[in-house]
PDB file of C-alpha atoms in Angstrom:
ATOM      1  CA  MET R 537    -162.666  45.325  49.360  1.00  0.00           C
ATOM      2  CA  GLU R 538    -165.636  47.193  51.392  1.00  0.00           C
ATOM      3  CA  LYS R 539    -165.765  44.582  54.009  1.00  0.00           C
ATOM      4  CA  GLU R 540    -161.749  44.649  55.022  1.00  0.00           C
ATOM      5  CA  LEU R 541    -162.334  48.623  54.988  1.00  0.00           C
ATOM      6  CA  LYS R 542    -165.383  48.433  57.662  1.00  0.00           C
ATOM      7  CA  LYS R 543    -163.416  46.555  59.409  1.00  0.00           C
ATOM      8  CA  ALA R 544    -160.906  49.118  59.383  1.00  0.00           C
ATOM      9  CA  ALA R 545    -162.689  51.629  60.197  1.00  0.00           C
ATOM     10  CA  LEU R 546    -164.106  49.914  63.596  1.00  0.00           C
ATOM     11  CA  LEU R 547    -160.577  49.256  64.039  1.00  0.00           C
ATOM     12  CA  GLY R 548    -159.321  52.444  64.106  1.00  0.00           C
ATOM     13  CA  ILE R 549    -162.741  53.670  66.193  1.00  0.00           C
ATOM     14  CA  SER R 550    -161.510  50.880  68.795  1.00  0.00           C
ATOM     15  CA  LEU R 551    -158.685  52.664  69.207  1.00  0.00           C
ATOM     16  CA  ILE R 552    -159.047  55.704  69.132  1.00  0.00           C
ATOM     17  CA  GLY R 553    -161.666  55.401  71.865  1.00  0.00           C
ATOM     18  CA  LEU R 554    -159.444  52.972  74.013  1.00  0.00           C
ATOM     19  CA  ALA R 555    -156.744  56.051  73.464  1.00  0.00           C
ATOM     20  CA  ALA R 556    -159.867  57.826  74.460  1.00  0.00           C
ATOM     21  CA  ILE R 557    -160.425  56.010  77.566  1.00  0.00           C
ATOM     22  CA  THR R 558    -156.603  55.393  78.369  1.00  0.00           C
ATOM     23  CA  ASN R 559    -157.002  59.786  78.742  1.00  0.00           C
ATOM     24  CA  GLN R 560    -159.860  60.228  80.759  1.00  0.00           C
ATOM     25  CA  ILE R 561    -158.659  57.787  83.696  1.00  0.00           C
ATOM     26  CA  ILE R 562    -155.207  59.502  83.963  1.00  0.00           C
ATOM     27  CA  ASP R 563    -156.482  62.217  84.427  1.00  0.00           C
ATOM     28  CA  ILE R 564    -158.493  61.404  87.075  1.00  0.00           C
ATOM     29  CA  LYS R 565    -155.764  59.718  88.821  1.00  0.00           C
ATOM     30  CA  ALA R 566    -153.250  62.907  87.996  1.00  0.00           C
ATOM     31  CA  ALA R 567    -156.134  65.064  89.297  1.00  0.00           C
ATOM     32  CA  LYS R 568    -156.650  62.856  92.866  1.00  0.00           C
ATOM     33  CA  GLU R 569    -153.213  63.655  93.732  1.00  0.00           C
ATOM     34  CA  GLU R 570    -151.069  66.674  94.312  1.00  0.00           C
ATOM     35  CA  CYS R 571    -149.616  68.313  91.376  1.00  0.00           C
ATOM     36  CA  VAL R 572    -146.478  69.554  92.330  1.00  0.00           C
ATOM     37  CA  PRO R 573    -145.068  70.916  96.201  1.00  0.00           C
ATOM     38  CA  LYS R 574    -146.934  73.354  97.623  1.00  0.00           C
ATOM     39  CA  SER R 575    -145.476  76.649  98.791  1.00  0.00           C
ATOM     40  CA  LYS R 576    -146.391  79.811  99.278  1.00  0.00           C
ATOM     41  CA  GLY R 577    -145.647  81.341  95.064  1.00  0.00           C
ATOM     42  CA  LYS R 578    -147.556  84.357  93.662  1.00  0.00           C
ATOM     43  CA  TYR R 579    -148.579  84.703  90.367  1.00  0.00           C
ATOM     44  CA  PHE R 580    -147.862  87.427  87.748  1.00  0.00           C
ATOM     45  CA  LYS R 581    -149.993  88.761  84.809  1.00  0.00           C
ATOM     46  CA  TRP R 582    -147.817  88.366  81.783  1.00  0.00           C
ATOM     47  CA  LYS R 583    -149.573  89.007  78.413  1.00  0.00           C
ATOM     48  CA  TYR R 584    -150.101  84.749  77.392  1.00  0.00           C
ATOM     49  CA  GLY R 585    -151.090  83.775  80.417  1.00  0.00           C
ATOM     50  CA  ASP R 586    -150.238  83.448  84.440  1.00  0.00           C
ATOM     51  CA  ILE R 587    -146.664  82.640  85.083  1.00  0.00           C
ATOM     52  CA  TYR R 588    -146.212  81.068  89.072  1.00  0.00           C
ATOM     53  CA  TYR R 589    -142.562  82.454  90.583  1.00  0.00           C
ATOM     54  CA  ILE R 590    -141.577  81.746  93.959  1.00  0.00           C
ATOM     55  CA  LYS R 591    -139.477  84.387  95.929  1.00  0.00           C
ATOM     56  CA  LYS R 592    -137.883  83.882  98.941  1.00  0.00           C
ATOM     57  CA  GLY R 593    -134.709  85.756 101.024  1.00  0.00           C
ATOM     58  CA  LYS R 594    -133.022  89.223 101.193  1.00  0.00           C
ATOM     59  CA  GLY R 595    -130.256  90.395  98.741  1.00  0.00           C
ATOM     60  CA  LYS R 596    -128.788  90.539  95.385  1.00  0.00           C
ATOM     61  CA  PRO R 597    -131.569  89.191  92.624  1.00  0.00           C
ATOM     62  CA  VAL R 598    -131.008  86.042  91.308  1.00  0.00           C
ATOM     63  CA  LEU R 599    -133.642  84.248  89.071  1.00  0.00           C
ATOM     64  CA  LEU R 600    -133.543  80.296  88.354  1.00  0.00           C
ATOM     65  CA  ILE R 601    -135.310  78.952  85.307  1.00  0.00           C
ATOM     66  CA  HIS R 602    -135.810  75.303  85.114  1.00  0.00           C
ATOM     67  CA  ASP R 603    -135.369  72.636  81.984  1.00  0.00           C
ATOM     68  CA  LEU R 604    -137.949  72.949  79.380  1.00  0.00           C
ATOM     69  CA  ASN R 605    -140.051  70.504  79.371  1.00  0.00           C
ATOM     70  CA  PRO R 606    -143.572  70.201  80.137  1.00  0.00           C
ATOM     71  CA  CYS R 607    -142.087  68.111  83.128  1.00  0.00           C
ATOM     72  CA  SER R 608    -140.434  70.236  84.725  1.00  0.00           C
ATOM     73  CA  SER R 609    -141.360  73.246  87.024  1.00  0.00           C
ATOM     74  CA  THR R 610    -139.649  75.280  90.270  1.00  0.00           C
ATOM     75  CA  ALA R 611    -139.131  72.015  91.862  1.00  0.00           C
ATOM     76  CA  GLU R 612    -136.043  71.345  90.074  1.00  0.00           C
ATOM     77  CA  TRP R 613    -135.364  73.413  92.503  1.00  0.00           C
ATOM     78  CA  SER R 614    -136.356  72.720  95.620  1.00  0.00           C
ATOM     79  CA  LYS R 615    -133.089  71.616  97.551  1.00  0.00           C
ATOM     80  CA  ILE R 616    -131.109  74.384  96.317  1.00  0.00           C
ATOM     81  CA  ILE R 617    -133.550  77.670  96.946  1.00  0.00           C
ATOM     82  CA  LYS R 618    -133.732  78.090 101.173  1.00  0.00           C
ATOM     83  CA  VAL R 619    -129.763  78.265 101.392  1.00  0.00           C
ATOM     84  CA  LEU R 620    -129.346  80.307  97.799  1.00  0.00           C
ATOM     85  CA  SER R 621    -131.959  82.494  99.738  1.00  0.00           C
ATOM     86  CA  GLU R 622    -129.756  83.253 102.631  1.00  0.00           C
ATOM     87  CA  ASN R 623    -127.267  85.177 101.219  1.00  0.00           C
ATOM     88  CA  ASN R 624    -130.222  86.313  97.866  1.00  0.00           C
ATOM     89  CA  THR R 625    -133.741  87.301  96.536  1.00  0.00           C
ATOM     90  CA  VAL R 626    -134.137  84.216  95.027  1.00  0.00           C
ATOM     91  CA  TYR R 627    -137.450  83.950  92.146  1.00  0.00           C
ATOM     92  CA  ALA R 628    -137.550  80.632  90.771  1.00  0.00           C
ATOM     93  CA  LEU R 629    -140.994  80.417  87.877  1.00  0.00           C
ATOM     94  CA  ASP R 630    -142.482  77.940  86.198  1.00  0.00           C
ATOM     95  CA  LEU R 631    -142.471  78.469  83.016  1.00  0.00           C
ATOM     96  CA  LEU R 632    -145.624  79.271  80.102  1.00  0.00           C
ATOM     97  CA  GLY R 633    -146.652  75.520  79.625  1.00  0.00           C
ATOM     98  CA  CYS R 634    -145.065  73.805  82.770  1.00  0.00           C
ATOM     99  CA  GLY R 635    -144.983  73.354  86.126  1.00  0.00           C
ATOM    100  CA  GLN R 636    -148.519  76.046  87.860  1.00  0.00           C
ATOM    101  CA  SER R 637    -148.418  77.999  84.760  1.00  0.00           C
ATOM    102  CA  ASP R 638    -150.387  78.427  82.128  1.00  0.00           C
ATOM    103  CA  LYS R 639    -151.073  76.489  79.289  1.00  0.00           C
ATOM    104  CA  PRO R 640    -152.182  78.050  76.185  1.00  0.00           C
ATOM    105  CA  ASN R 641    -152.554  75.974  73.149  1.00  0.00           C
ATOM    106  CA  ILE R 642    -149.984  78.439  71.542  1.00  0.00           C
ATOM    107  CA  THR R 643    -146.850  77.226  69.137  1.00  0.00           C
ATOM    108  CA  TYR R 644    -143.967  77.815  71.481  1.00  0.00           C
ATOM    109  CA  THR R 645    -140.968  79.492  70.685  1.00  0.00           C
ATOM    110  CA  ASN R 646    -137.228  80.936  71.459  1.00  0.00           C
ATOM    111  CA  TYR R 647    -139.018  84.282  71.147  1.00  0.00           C
ATOM    112  CA  LEU R 648    -141.744  83.910  72.846  1.00  0.00           C
ATOM    113  CA  TYR R 649    -139.148  82.589  76.480  1.00  0.00           C
ATOM    114  CA  VAL R 650    -137.137  85.777  76.154  1.00  0.00           C
ATOM    115  CA  GLN R 651    -139.766  87.844  75.988  1.00  0.00           C
ATOM    116  CA  LEU R 652    -141.260  86.097  79.198  1.00  0.00           C
ATOM    117  CA  ILE R 653    -138.113  86.444  81.413  1.00  0.00           C
ATOM    118  CA  ASN R 654    -137.086  90.244  80.393  1.00  0.00           C
ATOM    119  CA  ASP R 655    -141.087  90.663  81.326  1.00  0.00           C
ATOM    120  CA  PHE R 656    -140.307  89.225  84.458  1.00  0.00           C
ATOM    121  CA  ILE R 657    -136.938  90.636  84.842  1.00  0.00           C
ATOM    122  CA  LYS R 658    -137.661  94.154  84.715  1.00  0.00           C
ATOM    123  CA  LYS R 659    -142.119  93.779  85.995  1.00  0.00           C
ATOM    124  CA  VAL R 660    -141.315  91.850  89.190  1.00  0.00           C
ATOM    125  CA  ILE R 661    -137.362  92.060  90.046  1.00  0.00           C
ATOM    126  CA  GLY R 662    -137.499  95.900  88.677  1.00  0.00           C
ATOM    127  CA  SER R 663    -133.175  95.004  89.087  1.00  0.00           C
ATOM    128  CA  ARG R 664    -130.494  93.583  87.281  1.00  0.00           C
ATOM    129  CA  THR R 665    -130.099  89.686  88.326  1.00  0.00           C
ATOM    130  CA  ASN R 666    -127.848  87.290  87.741  1.00  0.00           C
ATOM    131  CA  ALA R 667    -129.645  84.511  85.845  1.00  0.00           C
ATOM    132  CA  VAL R 668    -129.420  80.400  86.196  1.00  0.00           C
ATOM    133  CA  ALA R 669    -131.083  78.295  82.999  1.00  0.00           C
ATOM    134  CA  THR R 670    -130.987  74.806  83.032  1.00  0.00           C
ATOM    135  CA  GLY R 671    -130.979  72.923  79.225  1.00  0.00           C
ATOM    136  CA  GLU R 672    -132.222  74.945  76.825  1.00  0.00           C
ATOM    137  CA  SER R 673    -133.787  77.516  78.891  1.00  0.00           C
ATOM    138  CA  PHE R 674    -129.902  78.852  78.401  1.00  0.00           C
ATOM    139  CA  SER R 675    -130.126  78.492  75.043  1.00  0.00           C
ATOM    140  CA  PHE R 676    -133.332  81.776  75.321  1.00  0.00           C
ATOM    141  CA  THR R 677    -131.825  83.146  78.501  1.00  0.00           C
ATOM    142  CA  VAL R 678    -128.803  83.778  76.498  1.00  0.00           C
ATOM    143  CA  MET R 679    -130.025  85.674  73.346  1.00  0.00           C
ATOM    144  CA  ALA R 680    -132.743  87.179  76.411  1.00  0.00           C
ATOM    145  CA  CYS R 681    -128.734  89.223  78.018  1.00  0.00           C
ATOM    146  CA  GLN R 682    -128.194  89.289  74.456  1.00  0.00           C
ATOM    147  CA  MET R 683    -131.931  92.013  73.084  1.00  0.00           C
ATOM    148  CA  GLU R 684    -131.589  93.655  76.680  1.00  0.00           C
ATOM    149  CA  SER R 685    -128.330  93.357  78.908  1.00  0.00           C
ATOM    150  CA  LYS R 686    -129.194  96.017  81.090  1.00  0.00           C
ATOM    151  CA  ASN R 687    -131.647  93.358  83.236  1.00  0.00           C
ATOM    152  CA  PHE R 688    -128.714  90.811  83.562  1.00  0.00           C
ATOM    153  CA  ASN R 689    -125.582  90.705  85.453  1.00  0.00           C
ATOM    154  CA  LYS R 690    -124.381  87.311  85.405  1.00  0.00           C
ATOM    155  CA  ILE R 691    -125.493  83.884  83.088  1.00  0.00           C
ATOM    156  CA  ILE R 692    -125.225  80.210  84.439  1.00  0.00           C
ATOM    157  CA  GLY R 693    -126.295  77.853  82.677  1.00  0.00           C
ATOM    158  CA  VAL R 694    -126.571  73.739  83.861  1.00  0.00           C
ATOM    159  CA  SER R 695    -125.852  71.238  81.582  1.00  0.00           C
ATOM    160  CA  PRO R 696    -126.304  73.392  78.146  1.00  0.00           C
ATOM    161  CA  CYS R 697    -127.732  72.196  75.181  1.00  0.00           C
ATOM    162  CA  ASP R 698    -125.863  71.250  72.513  1.00  0.00           C
ATOM    163  CA  ILE R 699    -124.889  74.380  70.431  1.00  0.00           C
ATOM    164  CA  TYR R 700    -125.185  72.989  67.319  1.00  0.00           C
ATOM    165  CA  ASN R 701    -127.794  71.299  67.949  1.00  0.00           C
ATOM    166  CA  GLN R 702    -130.121  74.337  69.220  1.00  0.00           C
ATOM    167  CA  ILE R 703    -129.572  75.148  64.635  1.00  0.00           C
ATOM    168  CA  LYS R 704    -132.475  73.243  63.964  1.00  0.00           C
ATOM    169  CA  THR R 705    -135.794  74.895  62.614  1.00  0.00           C
ATOM    170  CA  PRO R 706    -139.356  73.531  62.141  1.00  0.00           C
ATOM    171  CA  ASN R 707    -140.093  72.172  58.142  1.00  0.00           C
ATOM    172  CA  LYS R 708    -142.680  70.479  56.774  1.00  0.00           C
ATOM    173  CA  LYS R 709    -142.333  66.436  58.536  1.00  0.00           C
ATOM    174  CA  ARG R 710    -141.803  68.091  61.957  1.00  0.00           C
ATOM    175  CA  ASN R 711    -144.749  70.287  61.487  1.00  0.00           C
ATOM    176  CA  ILE R 712    -146.740  67.037  60.724  1.00  0.00           C
ATOM    177  CA  CYS R 713    -145.899  66.024  63.900  1.00  0.00           C
ATOM    178  CA  LYS R 714    -146.857  69.165  65.606  1.00  0.00           C
ATOM    179  CA  HIS R 715    -150.259  68.817  64.306  1.00  0.00           C
ATOM    180  CA  ILE R 716    -150.485  65.130  65.337  1.00  0.00           C
ATOM    181  CA  LEU R 717    -148.538  66.267  69.058  1.00  0.00           C
ATOM    182  CA  GLU R 718    -151.261  68.595  70.148  1.00  0.00           C
ATOM    183  CA  SER R 719    -154.327  66.235  68.831  1.00  0.00           C
ATOM    184  CA  PRO R 720    -157.417  66.564  71.162  1.00  0.00           C
ATOM    185  CA  ILE R 721    -157.024  62.621  71.980  1.00  0.00           C
ATOM    186  CA  ILE R 722    -154.437  60.964  69.667  1.00  0.00           C
ATOM    187  CA  GLY R 723    -151.963  63.874  71.139  1.00  0.00           C
ATOM    188  CA  THR R 724    -152.746  63.432  74.142  1.00  0.00           C
ATOM    189  CA  PHE R 725    -152.349  60.082  74.280  1.00  0.00           C
ATOM    190  CA  LEU R 726    -149.514  60.034  72.473  1.00  0.00           C
ATOM    191  CA  TYR R 727    -147.701  62.679  75.380  1.00  0.00           C
ATOM    192  CA  ASN R 728    -149.356  60.835  78.216  1.00  0.00           C
ATOM    193  CA  ILE R 729    -147.141  57.369  76.839  1.00  0.00           C
ATOM    194  CA  ASP R 730    -144.394  60.061  76.927  1.00  0.00           C
ATOM    195  CA  THR R 731    -144.722  61.223  80.013  1.00  0.00           C
ATOM    196  CA  SER R 732    -145.182  58.023  82.074  1.00  0.00           C
ATOM    197  CA  LYS R 733    -143.087  57.124  84.510  1.00  0.00           C
ATOM    198  CA  VAL R 734    -141.567  54.155  83.328  1.00  0.00           C
ATOM    199  CA  ARG R 735    -140.700  56.710  80.356  1.00  0.00           C
ATOM    200  CA  ILE R 736    -139.570  60.102  82.730  1.00  0.00           C
ATOM    201  CA  ARG R 737    -137.041  57.562  85.203  1.00  0.00           C
ATOM    202  CA  SER R 738    -136.230  55.561  81.312  1.00  0.00           C
ATOM    203  CA  LYS R 739    -135.114  59.008  80.420  1.00  0.00           C
ATOM    204  CA  THR R 740    -133.082  59.976  83.857  1.00  0.00           C
ATOM    205  CA  LYS R 741    -131.295  57.147  83.796  1.00  0.00           C
ATOM    206  CA  ASN R 742    -130.162  57.910  80.166  1.00  0.00           C
ATOM    207  CA  ILE R 743    -129.347  61.645  81.158  1.00  0.00           C
ATOM    208  CA  ASN R 744    -127.012  61.028  84.510  1.00  0.00           C
ATOM    209  CA  ASN R 745    -125.193  57.773  82.975  1.00  0.00           C
ATOM    210  CA  ASN R 746    -127.833  55.333  84.748  1.00  0.00           C
ATOM    211  CA  ARG R 747    -126.882  56.856  88.445  1.00  0.00           C
ATOM    212  CA  LYS R 748    -129.205  55.419  90.598  1.00  0.00           C
ATOM    213  CA  GLU R 749    -128.867  57.028  93.250  1.00  0.00           C
ATOM    214  CA  SER R 750    -129.848  60.233  91.544  1.00  0.00           C
ATOM    215  CA  VAL R 751    -132.763  59.238  90.218  1.00  0.00           C
ATOM    216  CA  THR R 752    -135.461  58.466  93.142  1.00  0.00           C
ATOM    217  CA  GLU R 753    -139.063  58.110  93.121  1.00  0.00           C
ATOM    218  CA  LYS R 754    -139.643  61.399  94.550  1.00  0.00           C
ATOM    219  CA  PHE R 755    -137.924  62.674  91.687  1.00  0.00           C
ATOM    220  CA  ILE R 756    -140.062  60.744  89.767  1.00  0.00           C
ATOM    221  CA  ASN R 757    -143.387  61.545  91.384  1.00  0.00           C
ATOM    222  CA  SER R 758    -142.437  65.230  91.034  1.00  0.00           C
ATOM    223  CA  TYR R 759    -141.852  65.324  86.979  1.00  0.00           C
ATOM    224  CA  TYR R 760    -144.808  62.547  86.649  1.00  0.00           C
ATOM    225  CA  LYS R 761    -147.726  65.175  88.851  1.00  0.00           C
ATOM    226  CA  ALA R 762    -145.790  67.965  87.075  1.00  0.00           C
ATOM    227  CA  SER R 763    -147.085  66.910  84.429  1.00  0.00           C
ATOM    228  CA  LYS R 764    -150.779  65.695  84.259  1.00  0.00           C
ATOM    229  CA  ILE R 765    -151.174  69.383  85.081  1.00  0.00           C
ATOM    230  CA  ASP R 766    -154.334  71.125  83.484  1.00  0.00           C
ATOM    231  CA  HIS R 767    -155.199  68.234  81.571  1.00  0.00           C
ATOM    232  CA  SER R 768    -152.185  67.309  79.864  1.00  0.00           C
ATOM    233  CA  ARG R 769    -152.156  70.501  78.260  1.00  0.00           C
ATOM    234  CA  GLY R 770    -147.969  70.390  78.734  1.00  0.00           C
ATOM    235  CA  LYS R 771    -148.679  69.134  75.298  1.00  0.00           C
ATOM    236  CA  TYR R 772    -148.624  71.893  73.066  1.00  0.00           C
ATOM    237  CA  LEU R 773    -145.195  73.443  74.338  1.00  0.00           C
ATOM    238  CA  GLN R 774    -143.959  69.474  74.031  1.00  0.00           C
ATOM    239  CA  ALA R 775    -144.920  69.550  70.483  1.00  0.00           C
ATOM    240  CA  SER R 776    -142.843  73.209  69.890  1.00  0.00           C
ATOM    241  CA  ILE R 777    -139.781  70.741  71.964  1.00  0.00           C
ATOM    242  CA  ARG R 778    -140.200  67.953  69.319  1.00  0.00           C
ATOM    243  CA  SER R 779    -141.137  70.068  66.043  1.00  0.00           C
ATOM    244  CA  CYS R 780    -138.011  72.582  67.226  1.00  0.00           C
ATOM    245  CA  TYR R 781    -139.857  75.774  67.851  1.00  0.00           C
ATOM    246  CA  THR R 782    -138.038  76.333  70.881  1.00  0.00           C
ATOM    247  CA  LYS R 783    -134.350  76.146  69.128  1.00  0.00           C
ATOM    248  CA  ILE R 784    -132.399  79.028  67.795  1.00  0.00           C
ATOM    249  CA  ASN R 785    -129.009  79.535  66.451  1.00  0.00           C
ATOM    250  CA  ILE R 786    -127.217  81.469  69.443  1.00  0.00           C
ATOM    251  CA  ILE R 787    -124.010  80.825  68.522  1.00  0.00           C
ATOM    252  CA  PRO R 788    -124.117  85.098  67.092  1.00  0.00           C
ATOM    253  CA  ALA R 789    -124.639  86.109  70.671  1.00  0.00           C
ATOM    254  CA  ILE R 790    -122.533  83.816  72.511  1.00  0.00           C
ATOM    255  CA  GLU R 791    -119.474  85.027  70.531  1.00  0.00           C
ATOM    256  CA  LYS R 792    -120.753  89.319  70.905  1.00  0.00           C
ATOM    257  CA  ILE R 793    -121.676  89.066  73.625  1.00  0.00           C
ATOM    258  CA  ASN R 794    -120.222  90.721  77.226  1.00  0.00           C
ATOM    259  CA  ASN R 795    -121.989  89.099  80.309  1.00  0.00           C
ATOM    260  CA  SER R 796    -120.071  86.745  82.276  1.00  0.00           C
ATOM    261  CA  ILE R 797    -121.625  83.401  81.712  1.00  0.00           C
ATOM    262  CA  CYS R 798    -120.419  80.171  83.987  1.00  0.00           C
ATOM    263  CA  LEU R 799    -121.034  76.983  82.266  1.00  0.00           C
ATOM    264  CA  ILE R 800    -121.823  74.060  85.004  1.00  0.00           C
ATOM    265  CA  GLY R 801    -121.844  70.238  84.378  1.00  0.00           C
ATOM    266  CA  GLY R 802    -122.095  67.423  86.151  1.00  0.00           C
ATOM    267  CA  ARG R 803    -119.136  65.229  86.139  1.00  0.00           C
ATOM    268  CA  THR R 804    -120.947  61.552  85.257  1.00  0.00           C
ATOM    269  CA  GLN R 805    -123.226  63.001  82.178  1.00  0.00           C
ATOM    270  CA  PRO R 806    -121.922  62.010  78.931  1.00  0.00           C
ATOM    271  CA  PHE R 807    -120.239  64.732  76.597  1.00  0.00           C
ATOM    272  CA  ILE R 808    -120.639  67.953  78.580  1.00  0.00           C
ATOM    273  CA  HIS R 809    -116.886  68.656  78.635  1.00  0.00           C
ATOM    274  CA  ASP R 810    -117.158  68.114  75.177  1.00  0.00           C
ATOM    275  CA  ILE R 811    -120.522  70.240  74.845  1.00  0.00           C
ATOM    276  CA  ILE R 812    -118.611  73.353  77.296  1.00  0.00           C
ATOM    277  CA  ASP R 813    -116.149  72.820  74.350  1.00  0.00           C
ATOM    278  CA  GLU R 814    -118.436  73.530  71.414  1.00  0.00           C
ATOM    279  CA  TYR R 815    -119.436  77.162  73.198  1.00  0.00           C
ATOM    280  CA  LYS R 816    -115.654  78.122  74.192  1.00  0.00           C
ATOM    281  CA  ALA R 817    -114.463  77.871  71.301  1.00  0.00           C
ATOM    282  CA  HIS R 818    -117.337  80.827  70.232  1.00  0.00           C
ATOM    283  CA  ASN R 819    -116.176  82.821  73.662  1.00  0.00           C
ATOM    284  CA  SER R 820    -113.399  81.711  75.612  1.00  0.00           C
ATOM    285  CA  ALA R 821    -114.222  84.108  78.393  1.00  0.00           C
ATOM    286  CA  ILE R 822    -116.852  81.132  78.704  1.00  0.00           C
ATOM    287  CA  GLU R 823    -115.988  79.761  81.935  1.00  0.00           C
ATOM    288  CA  GLU R 824    -116.469  76.077  82.887  1.00  0.00           C
ATOM    289  CA  ALA R 825    -117.125  74.506  86.547  1.00  0.00           C
ATOM    290  CA  TYR R 826    -118.122  70.442  87.095  1.00  0.00           C
ATOM    291  CA  ILE R 827    -119.628  69.065  89.913  1.00  0.00           C
ATOM    292  CA  SER R 828    -118.844  65.740  91.279  1.00  0.00           C
ATOM    293  CA  ASN R 829    -121.447  62.771  91.659  1.00  0.00           C
ATOM    294  CA  ALA R 830    -124.245  64.536  89.340  1.00  0.00           C
ATOM    295  CA  GLY R 831    -125.039  64.485  86.218  1.00  0.00           C
ATOM    296  CA  TYR R 832    -127.226  66.183  84.264  1.00  0.00           C
ATOM    297  CA  LEU R 833    -129.534  68.061  86.846  1.00  0.00           C
ATOM    298  CA  PRO R 834    -126.294  68.667  89.230  1.00  0.00           C
ATOM    299  CA  GLN R 835    -129.354  71.027  92.225  1.00  0.00           C
ATOM    300  CA  VAL R 836    -131.104  68.250  92.466  1.00  0.00           C
ATOM    301  CA  GLU R 837    -128.177  65.499  92.765  1.00  0.00           C
ATOM    302  CA  ASN R 838    -125.118  67.493  94.996  1.00  0.00           C
ATOM    303  CA  PRO R 839    -127.229  70.618  95.871  1.00  0.00           C
ATOM    304  CA  GLU R 840    -124.702  71.343  99.110  1.00  0.00           C
ATOM    305  CA  LYS R 841    -122.168  71.550  96.162  1.00  0.00           C
ATOM    306  CA  PHE R 842    -124.308  73.469  93.594  1.00  0.00           C
ATOM    307  CA  VAL R 843    -125.185  76.025  95.655  1.00  0.00           C
ATOM    308  CA  LYS R 844    -121.298  76.333  97.434  1.00  0.00           C
ATOM    309  CA  LEU R 845    -120.437  77.188  93.266  1.00  0.00           C
ATOM    310  CA  ILE R 846    -123.215  78.858  92.263  1.00  0.00           C
ATOM    311  CA  ASN R 847    -122.765  81.384  95.312  1.00  0.00           C
ATOM    312  CA  ILE R 848    -118.676  82.014  94.358  1.00  0.00           C
ATOM    313  CA  ILE R 849    -119.762  82.965  90.772  1.00  0.00           C
ATOM    314  CA  ILE R 850    -122.433  84.943  91.764  1.00  0.00           C
TER     315      ILE R 850
END
C-alpha cells in the first residue's frame, strides 16, 4: 500500500512538473510573437486596472465592445473601424481581463463590466453614445443602460447569447472549478489547452456552422496571441466566465428599457433566429437584422455589409 502511494505521489509530482514546463515553453514562445495588431491606442486609468482603447474619426460617438472572451480584443473590430470612423467617432476598448488591458487576479462579474462601461462613457467619451456589443458583452451593456440610460442612445447586440442561459448562477461545484482554473500551474495548463490554436479553430468552426472561409489563420492567430498576453493571466477571466459570475438575468432590464435596441445575427449562425425571438418575446420593440454570408462574427466575416447596417441603424 505504501509503495502504491509513493508511486501515485511521484506520478502526480511528475505530471505537475510536466505541466509547469509546458506552461513555461508556451509563455516563452508567446513572448517572442507580436501579441495583437499594433495601433495608436490609449489607456484609461480605471479603478481596477488600465483599460486599453482606440479612438478614431469624427462625428457621433460609437462604442465597440468585443465579445467577453479572454481570446478577444479590439482586433475583433479591425476590419470595420477605418470605414465606420469616416462618419463617426469610434471608440473600441479591450475589456478588463482581455487584450492589452490589465488582467488582475479578481472575480470578474457582470456588474464589474457594467461599472466599466458607464465609467468609460462618462470619463472618456463624455456624451451619450451608441453602443455595439458582441455575445455575452451585450448583457452587461443592457444592464449598464438600465442603470444609467442617459449614457446611451441606441444599443446594438451582435450575436447575443441565449437570454435564458444568462440566468445561470455560481454554485459550489462551479466555485471548485473556479479555484482549480485560477491555480498557478494546473489552472494555467488547462487554460493553455483551452486557448490553443487547435481549440480556437474548432470552436470558431462550430459557432460559424463550419464555414471554412470565415476561419482564417489571421483570425485564429489574433485570438491565440491575445489569450497569451501577460503570461496567460486571461485565465482569471475565463475562470469567472466558466463559473457563471459574468452572467445575470437581464429579462427585467430588457422588458423595461426605453432605449432603442437592435439585434444583429449572421444568417449561418445556428439558432440565432430562435435566440433573437426570445428577446423579442420580452420586448416587442426590439428590431432585428441578419447579415448574409456570416456566422457568429459578421463584423469579421462580412465587414462591408456590417458597416452599412450599423450606419443605417445609428
